[in-house]
């Protein structure tokens, strides 16, 4: 029997395990294995190799599943809590902006009165009015960024 | 009890704790084995096992039930292994990300896999099992997924995010590497 027949048989054998072979090739391989002790031994060795691969004994630590279940539940609670507090924060921010818009004319009048009473330059009064508006928003942004930082730190391990 | 993929997708979208408990129970052996095969480190595999399930909970809404759940699960675990290996500079595992960039096949340093060695060094078929340690993680991975998990080529390609042709070539080369890693006395099969 020629070497090329053995080579073909061994290639088909590997191919049949990895991606499958056509029925005609399968029939040829079976016939060849029947007549060729060398390739039959090769096929048996391959089966032993794969059986050994499937038999690699790796045991799961006894309490790993239970520990994982608990950790997953805790994380689920944490993230649910974080998303709840995020909603509260956004709600408070929206309410703050609404109240700010509604009270803007009154605040402007108050600033104008203070400006007149204490002879503050108009530019300084306008800047004071802008700061009055932006400082709460800056605090809100700082709070959101802080919250995100805490959440991303918690995700690391 | 097994759950069908659509029920899993629905449950994960709602972060159903009962379903998550069930999945952890059901897939613990397969996931842990996969992680140990990849990392060769039992303690690290335990950490990654827990982290994988946390990601499953957090990103459950991304599972669309079009693929097997285990393919999605293994893909998550694999990405975590790659992240950790990059953070901890574990060169042998970094190759999982792009093994083809390191062309010449070199058996890894056996000192680096002593934990896996301890795990697999049992009496039965010890020679073949130990030879697994001598082949790179990216070959161990495809051999495990194909011949242990019995995933199809397309499913393996989805787990690895690589073309099927790459999966096939890694399988052929993995079988060859495994055969070459066997001691002379052990059976040498097709590759």
Short mmCIF file of C-alpha atoms in Angstrom, two decimals:
data_model
loop_
_atom_site.label_atom_id
_atom_site.label_comp_id
_atom_site.label_asym_id
_atom_site.label_seq_id
_atom_site.Cartn_x
_atom_site.Cartn_y
_atom_site.Cartn_z
CA UNK A 1 0.00 0.00 0.00
CA UNK A 2 1.47 3.37 -1.00
CA UNK A 3 2.40 6.16 1.42
CA UNK A 4 -0.03 8.52 -0.28
CA UNK A 5 -2.93 6.23 0.70
CA UNK A 6 -1.84 6.30 4.36
CA UNK A 7 -1.40 10.06 4.21
CA UNK A 8 -4.85 10.49 2.69
CA UNK A 9 -6.38 8.21 5.32
CA UNK A 10 -4.75 10.12 8.17
CA UNK A 11 -5.78 13.47 6.73
CA UNK A 12 -9.36 12.27 6.34
CA UNK A 13 -9.31 10.95 9.87
CA UNK A 14 -8.32 14.35 11.27
CA UNK A 15 -10.77 16.09 8.95
CA UNK A 16 -13.62 13.81 10.02
CA UNK A 17 -13.02 14.78 13.65
CA UNK A 18 -12.69 18.48 13.05
CA UNK A 19 -15.08 19.40 10.26
CA UNK A 20 -16.60 16.19 8.94
CA UNK A 21 -16.07 14.46 5.59
CA UNK A 22 -18.23 13.60 2.59
CA UNK A 23 -20.00 10.19 2.60
CA UNK A 24 -17.82 8.97 -0.27
CA UNK A 25 -14.66 9.87 1.64
CA UNK A 26 -16.10 8.27 4.76
CA UNK A 27 -16.78 5.04 2.86
CA UNK A 28 -13.26 5.09 1.40
CA UNK A 29 -11.76 5.68 4.87
CA UNK A 30 -13.72 2.81 6.38
CA UNK A 31 -12.58 0.45 3.62
CA UNK A 32 -9.00 1.58 4.03
CA UNK A 33 -9.07 1.15 7.81
CA UNK A 34 -10.44 -2.36 7.38
CA UNK A 35 -7.51 -3.35 5.17
CA UNK A 36 -4.71 -1.33 6.77
CA UNK A 37 -3.49 -2.26 10.28
CA UNK A 38 -1.16 0.75 10.43
CA UNK A 39 -3.94 3.30 9.85
CA UNK A 40 -6.32 1.32 12.07
CA UNK A 41 -3.80 1.64 14.88
CA UNK A 42 -3.48 5.34 14.10
CA UNK A 43 -7.27 5.75 14.30
CA UNK A 44 -7.42 3.86 17.61
CA UNK A 45 -4.64 6.04 19.00
CA UNK A 46 -6.53 9.14 17.95
CA UNK A 47 -9.62 7.93 19.76
CA UNK A 48 -7.53 7.25 22.87
CA UNK A 49 -6.09 10.75 22.62
CA UNK A 50 -9.50 12.39 22.47
CA UNK A 51 -10.91 10.15 25.19
CA UNK A 52 -8.05 11.26 27.43
CA UNK A 53 -8.75 14.88 26.55
CA UNK A 54 -12.40 14.44 27.55
CA UNK A 55 -11.38 12.69 30.75
CA UNK A 56 -9.23 15.48 32.17
CA UNK A 57 -10.40 15.58 35.78
CA UNK A 58 -11.06 19.13 36.91
CA UNK A 59 -13.28 19.35 39.96
CA UNK A 60 -15.23 22.48 40.81
CA UNK A 61 -14.56 23.63 44.40
CA UNK A 62 -17.53 22.48 46.47
CA UNK A 63 -18.87 25.87 47.52
CA UNK A 64 -17.90 27.89 44.45
CA UNK A 65 -21.40 27.90 42.96
CA UNK A 66 -22.97 28.99 46.27
CA UNK A 67 -20.37 31.74 46.78
CA UNK A 68 -20.93 32.94 43.25
CA UNK A 69 -24.71 32.95 43.62
CA UNK A 70 -24.39 35.08 46.73
CA UNK A 71 -21.92 37.50 45.11
CA UNK A 72 -24.09 37.88 42.02
CA UNK A 73 -27.15 38.64 44.17
CA UNK A 74 -25.21 41.21 46.19
CA UNK A 75 -23.97 42.91 43.03
CA UNK A 76 -27.49 42.91 41.62
CA UNK A 77 -28.71 44.66 44.78
CA UNK A 78 -25.85 47.17 44.64
CA UNK A 79 -26.47 48.06 41.02
CA UNK A 80 -30.23 48.29 41.59
CA UNK A 81 -29.55 50.64 44.53
CA UNK A 82 -27.12 52.72 42.47
CA UNK A 83 -29.58 53.11 39.60
CA UNK A 84 -32.31 54.08 42.12
CA UNK A 85 -30.15 56.76 43.72
CA UNK A 86 -29.17 57.97 40.23
CA UNK A 87 -32.83 58.50 39.40
CA UNK A 88 -33.33 60.46 42.61
CA UNK A 89 -30.34 62.63 41.77
CA UNK A 90 -31.65 63.37 38.27
CA UNK A 91 -35.10 64.12 39.69
CA UNK A 92 -33.66 66.56 42.20
CA UNK A 93 -31.57 68.21 39.51
CA UNK A 94 -34.62 68.67 37.27
CA UNK A 95 -36.62 70.12 40.18
CA UNK A 96 -33.74 72.46 41.03
CA UNK A 97 -33.63 73.77 37.45
CA UNK A 98 -37.39 74.24 37.38
CA UNK A 99 -37.37 76.19 40.64
CA UNK A 100 -34.39 78.18 39.38
CA UNK A 101 -36.18 79.19 36.19
CA UNK A 102 -39.35 80.10 38.11
CA UNK A 103 -37.48 82.16 40.68
CA UNK A 104 -35.10 83.83 38.18
CA UNK A 105 -37.11 87.12 37.89
CA UNK A 106 -37.28 87.45 41.69
CA UNK A 107 -33.56 86.71 42.08
CA UNK A 108 -32.72 89.20 39.31
CA UNK A 109 -34.78 91.86 41.11
CA UNK A 110 -33.04 91.03 44.39
CA UNK A 111 -29.61 91.38 42.74
CA UNK A 112 -30.69 94.68 41.14
CA UNK A 113 -31.87 96.01 44.55
CA UNK A 114 -28.58 94.96 46.24
CA UNK A 115 -26.63 96.57 43.36
CA UNK A 116 -28.47 99.87 43.78
CA UNK A 117 -28.38 99.82 47.58
CA UNK A 118 -24.63 99.12 47.84
CA UNK A 119 -23.61 100.81 44.59
CA UNK A 120 -22.13 97.62 43.13
CA UNK A 121 -20.97 97.96 39.49
CA UNK A 122 -23.40 96.47 37.00
CA UNK A 123 -20.80 93.99 35.65
CA UNK A 124 -20.08 92.61 39.16
CA UNK A 125 -23.81 92.27 39.82
CA UNK A 126 -24.34 90.37 36.56
CA UNK A 127 -21.41 88.07 37.33
CA UNK A 128 -22.86 87.44 40.79
CA UNK A 129 -26.17 86.51 39.17
CA UNK A 130 -24.43 84.06 36.78
CA UNK A 131 -22.52 82.45 39.66
CA UNK A 132 -25.75 82.11 41.62
CA UNK A 133 -27.05 80.07 38.70
CA UNK A 134 -24.00 77.97 37.87
CA UNK A 135 -22.66 76.97 41.30
CA UNK A 136 -25.50 74.52 42.10
CA UNK A 137 -25.15 72.97 38.63
CA UNK A 138 -21.39 72.56 39.17
CA UNK A 139 -22.10 70.82 42.49
CA UNK A 140 -24.55 68.50 40.72
CA UNK A 141 -21.99 67.64 38.01
CA UNK A 142 -19.37 66.96 40.71
CA UNK A 143 -21.82 64.65 42.52
CA UNK A 144 -22.60 62.71 39.32
CA UNK A 145 -18.91 62.32 38.45
CA UNK A 146 -18.15 61.17 41.98
CA UNK A 147 -20.94 58.59 41.79
CA UNK A 148 -19.64 57.26 38.46
CA UNK A 149 -16.13 57.02 39.88
CA UNK A 150 -17.37 54.99 42.85
CA UNK A 151 -19.33 52.68 40.54
CA UNK A 152 -16.38 52.03 38.23
CA UNK A 153 -14.07 51.36 41.19
CA UNK A 154 -16.55 48.82 42.52
CA UNK A 155 -16.52 47.00 39.17
CA UNK A 156 -12.75 46.47 39.31
CA UNK A 157 -11.35 43.40 40.99
CA UNK B 1 -33.14 21.07 34.66
CA UNK B 2 -32.15 22.87 31.48
CA UNK B 3 -33.67 26.10 30.28
CA UNK B 4 -34.20 27.00 26.63
CA UNK B 5 -32.30 29.93 25.15
CA UNK B 6 -35.31 32.24 24.77
CA UNK B 7 -36.30 31.70 28.40
CA UNK B 8 -32.69 32.43 29.39
CA UNK B 9 -32.68 35.64 27.34
CA UNK B 10 -35.97 36.78 28.88
CA UNK B 11 -34.81 35.95 32.40
CA UNK B 12 -31.45 37.67 31.96
CA UNK B 13 -33.15 40.80 30.65
CA UNK B 14 -35.14 40.92 33.90
CA UNK B 15 -32.10 39.90 35.99
CA UNK B 16 -34.13 37.01 37.36
CA UNK B 17 -32.14 35.83 40.43
CA UNK B 18 -33.69 32.36 40.38
CA UNK B 19 -32.65 31.87 36.77
CA UNK B 20 -29.13 33.09 37.49
CA UNK B 21 -28.84 30.65 40.40
CA UNK B 22 -30.01 27.85 38.13
CA UNK B 23 -27.56 28.77 35.35
CA UNK B 24 -24.66 28.97 37.80
CA UNK B 25 -25.50 25.49 39.06
CA UNK B 26 -26.02 24.10 35.60
CA UNK B 27 -22.91 25.49 33.91
CA UNK B 28 -20.46 25.49 36.83
CA UNK B 29 -18.50 22.44 35.69
CA UNK B 30 -18.18 23.47 32.07
CA UNK B 31 -17.28 27.06 32.81
CA UNK B 32 -14.77 26.20 35.52
CA UNK B 33 -13.12 23.56 33.34
CA UNK B 34 -12.86 26.06 30.49
CA UNK B 35 -11.26 28.65 32.76
CA UNK B 36 -8.78 26.16 34.21
CA UNK B 37 -7.88 25.00 30.70
CA UNK B 38 -7.24 28.59 29.68
CA UNK B 39 -5.43 29.91 32.73
CA UNK B 40 -3.89 26.81 34.26
CA UNK B 41 -4.52 28.43 37.63
CA UNK B 42 -7.27 27.22 39.95
CA UNK B 43 -7.38 30.27 42.25
CA UNK B 44 -7.48 32.66 39.31
CA UNK B 45 -10.15 30.50 37.68
CA UNK B 46 -12.31 30.79 40.81
CA UNK B 47 -12.08 34.60 40.68
CA UNK B 48 -12.81 34.64 36.99
CA UNK B 49 -15.71 32.23 37.46
CA UNK B 50 -17.39 34.64 39.86
CA UNK B 51 -16.58 37.66 37.73
CA UNK B 52 -17.98 35.94 34.65
CA UNK B 53 -21.36 35.43 36.33
CA UNK B 54 -21.41 39.02 37.54
CA UNK B 55 -20.90 40.11 33.93
CA UNK B 56 -23.62 37.73 32.83
CA UNK B 57 -25.96 39.44 35.29
CA UNK B 58 -24.87 42.95 34.29
CA UNK B 59 -24.87 42.36 30.53
CA UNK B 60 -27.67 39.81 30.38
CA UNK B 61 -29.75 42.12 28.21
CA UNK B 62 -27.15 41.68 25.45
CA UNK B 63 -27.84 37.95 25.10
CA UNK B 64 -30.23 37.60 22.17
CA UNK B 65 -30.91 33.83 22.24
CA UNK B 66 -29.66 33.45 18.67
CA UNK B 67 -26.66 31.46 19.84
CA UNK B 68 -26.28 28.81 22.51
CA UNK B 69 -26.06 30.31 25.98
CA UNK B 70 -22.80 28.48 26.67
CA UNK B 71 -21.15 30.09 23.61
CA UNK B 72 -22.03 33.52 24.98
CA UNK B 73 -20.91 32.49 28.46
CA UNK B 74 -17.54 31.21 27.22
CA UNK B 75 -17.03 34.38 25.19
CA UNK B 76 -17.55 36.50 28.31
CA UNK B 77 -15.18 34.30 30.31
CA UNK B 78 -12.60 34.44 27.54
CA UNK B 79 -12.67 38.23 27.39
CA UNK B 80 -12.16 38.37 31.14
CA UNK B 81 -9.18 36.02 30.88
CA UNK B 82 -7.67 38.28 28.22
CA UNK B 83 -8.32 41.39 30.36
CA UNK B 84 -6.69 39.81 33.39
CA UNK B 85 -3.74 38.48 31.44
CA UNK B 86 -3.11 41.97 30.04
CA UNK B 87 -3.36 43.54 33.47
CA UNK B 88 -1.13 40.96 35.09
CA UNK B 89 1.21 40.69 32.08
CA UNK B 90 0.60 36.94 31.69
CA UNK B 91 2.27 36.56 28.30
CA UNK B 92 1.13 33.02 27.59
CA UNK B 93 -2.51 34.03 27.98
CA UNK B 94 -2.14 37.34 26.17
CA UNK B 95 -1.55 35.22 23.08
CA UNK B 96 -5.22 34.23 23.28
CA UNK B 97 -6.08 37.68 21.99
CA UNK B 98 -4.03 37.27 18.83
CA UNK B 99 -2.13 33.98 18.81
CA UNK B 100 -1.34 34.17 15.11
CA UNK B 101 0.88 37.18 15.75
CA UNK B 102 3.38 34.87 17.46
CA UNK B 103 4.00 32.48 14.63
CA UNK B 104 6.65 29.97 15.65
CA UNK B 105 5.15 27.37 17.94
CA UNK B 106 7.04 27.16 21.20
CA UNK B 107 5.92 24.97 24.07
CA UNK B 108 5.29 27.15 27.14
CA UNK B 109 7.43 27.04 30.22
CA UNK B 110 6.09 24.18 32.32
CA UNK B 111 6.92 25.99 35.56
CA UNK B 112 4.16 28.44 34.70
CA UNK B 113 1.46 25.79 34.65
CA UNK B 114 2.18 23.93 37.84
CA UNK B 115 -1.34 24.51 39.19
CA UNK B 116 -2.95 22.92 36.16
CA UNK B 117 -0.32 20.23 36.33
CA UNK B 118 -1.47 19.43 39.86
CA UNK B 119 -5.07 19.40 38.71
CA UNK B 120 -4.62 17.05 35.80
CA UNK B 121 -1.88 14.85 37.20
CA UNK B 122 -4.02 11.85 38.05
CA UNK B 123 -3.34 8.22 37.44
CA UNK B 124 -5.57 7.54 34.44
CA UNK B 125 -4.13 8.53 31.09
CA UNK B 126 -1.74 10.80 32.89
CA UNK B 127 0.77 10.99 30.06
CA UNK B 128 -1.75 12.36 27.58
CA UNK B 129 -3.28 14.74 30.07
CA UNK B 130 0.07 16.14 31.10
CA UNK B 131 1.00 16.67 27.48
CA UNK B 132 -1.90 19.10 27.31
CA UNK B 133 0.14 21.36 29.52
CA UNK B 134 2.88 21.54 26.94
CA UNK B 135 0.74 23.08 24.25
CA UNK B 136 -0.23 26.76 24.10
CA UNK B 137 -3.45 27.91 25.75
CA UNK B 138 -5.05 28.87 22.44
CA UNK B 139 -4.71 25.28 21.20
CA UNK B 140 -5.94 23.84 24.52
CA UNK B 141 -8.90 26.16 24.25
CA UNK B 142 -10.09 25.05 20.81
CA UNK B 143 -9.44 21.39 21.58
CA UNK B 144 -11.53 21.71 24.74
CA UNK B 145 -14.37 23.52 22.99
CA UNK B 146 -14.46 21.05 20.08
CA UNK B 147 -13.82 17.71 21.72
CA UNK B 148 -14.93 18.25 25.31
CA UNK B 149 -17.72 20.78 25.01
CA UNK B 150 -18.58 19.45 21.56
CA UNK B 151 -19.32 22.90 20.18
CA UNK B 152 -19.64 23.27 16.42
CA UNK B 153 -17.07 25.18 14.41
CA UNK B 154 -19.39 28.18 14.06
CA UNK B 155 -20.02 28.24 17.80
CA UNK B 156 -16.30 28.11 18.53
CA UNK B 157 -15.75 30.91 16.02
CA UNK B 158 -18.38 32.97 17.89
CA UNK B 159 -16.70 32.35 21.24
CA UNK B 160 -13.28 33.30 19.86
CA UNK B 161 -14.58 36.10 17.60
CA UNK B 162 -12.51 34.68 14.76
CA UNK B 163 -13.33 33.28 11.31
CA UNK B 164 -14.17 29.58 11.03
CA UNK B 165 -11.06 29.06 8.89
CA UNK B 166 -8.94 30.21 11.84
CA UNK B 167 -10.77 27.84 14.18
CA UNK B 168 -10.12 24.93 11.79
CA UNK B 169 -6.46 25.76 11.43
CA UNK B 170 -6.05 26.03 15.21
CA UNK B 171 -7.77 22.67 15.63
CA UNK B 172 -5.51 20.95 13.09
CA UNK B 173 -2.44 22.59 14.56
CA UNK B 174 -3.66 21.89 18.09
CA UNK B 175 -4.04 18.19 17.37
CA UNK B 176 -0.57 18.16 15.83
CA UNK B 177 0.84 20.05 18.82
CA UNK B 178 -0.84 17.63 21.22
CA UNK B 179 0.50 14.64 19.30
CA UNK B 180 4.00 16.11 19.28
CA UNK B 181 3.79 16.84 23.00
CA UNK B 182 3.02 13.22 23.84
CA UNK B 183 5.77 11.09 25.30
CA UNK B 184 7.02 8.29 23.02
CA UNK B 185 5.18 5.61 24.98
CA UNK B 186 1.78 7.26 24.67
CA UNK B 187 -0.62 6.68 21.78
CA UNK B 188 -0.19 9.09 18.86
CA UNK B 189 -3.31 9.78 16.94
CA UNK B 190 -4.31 11.63 13.82
CA UNK B 191 -3.33 15.22 13.41
#
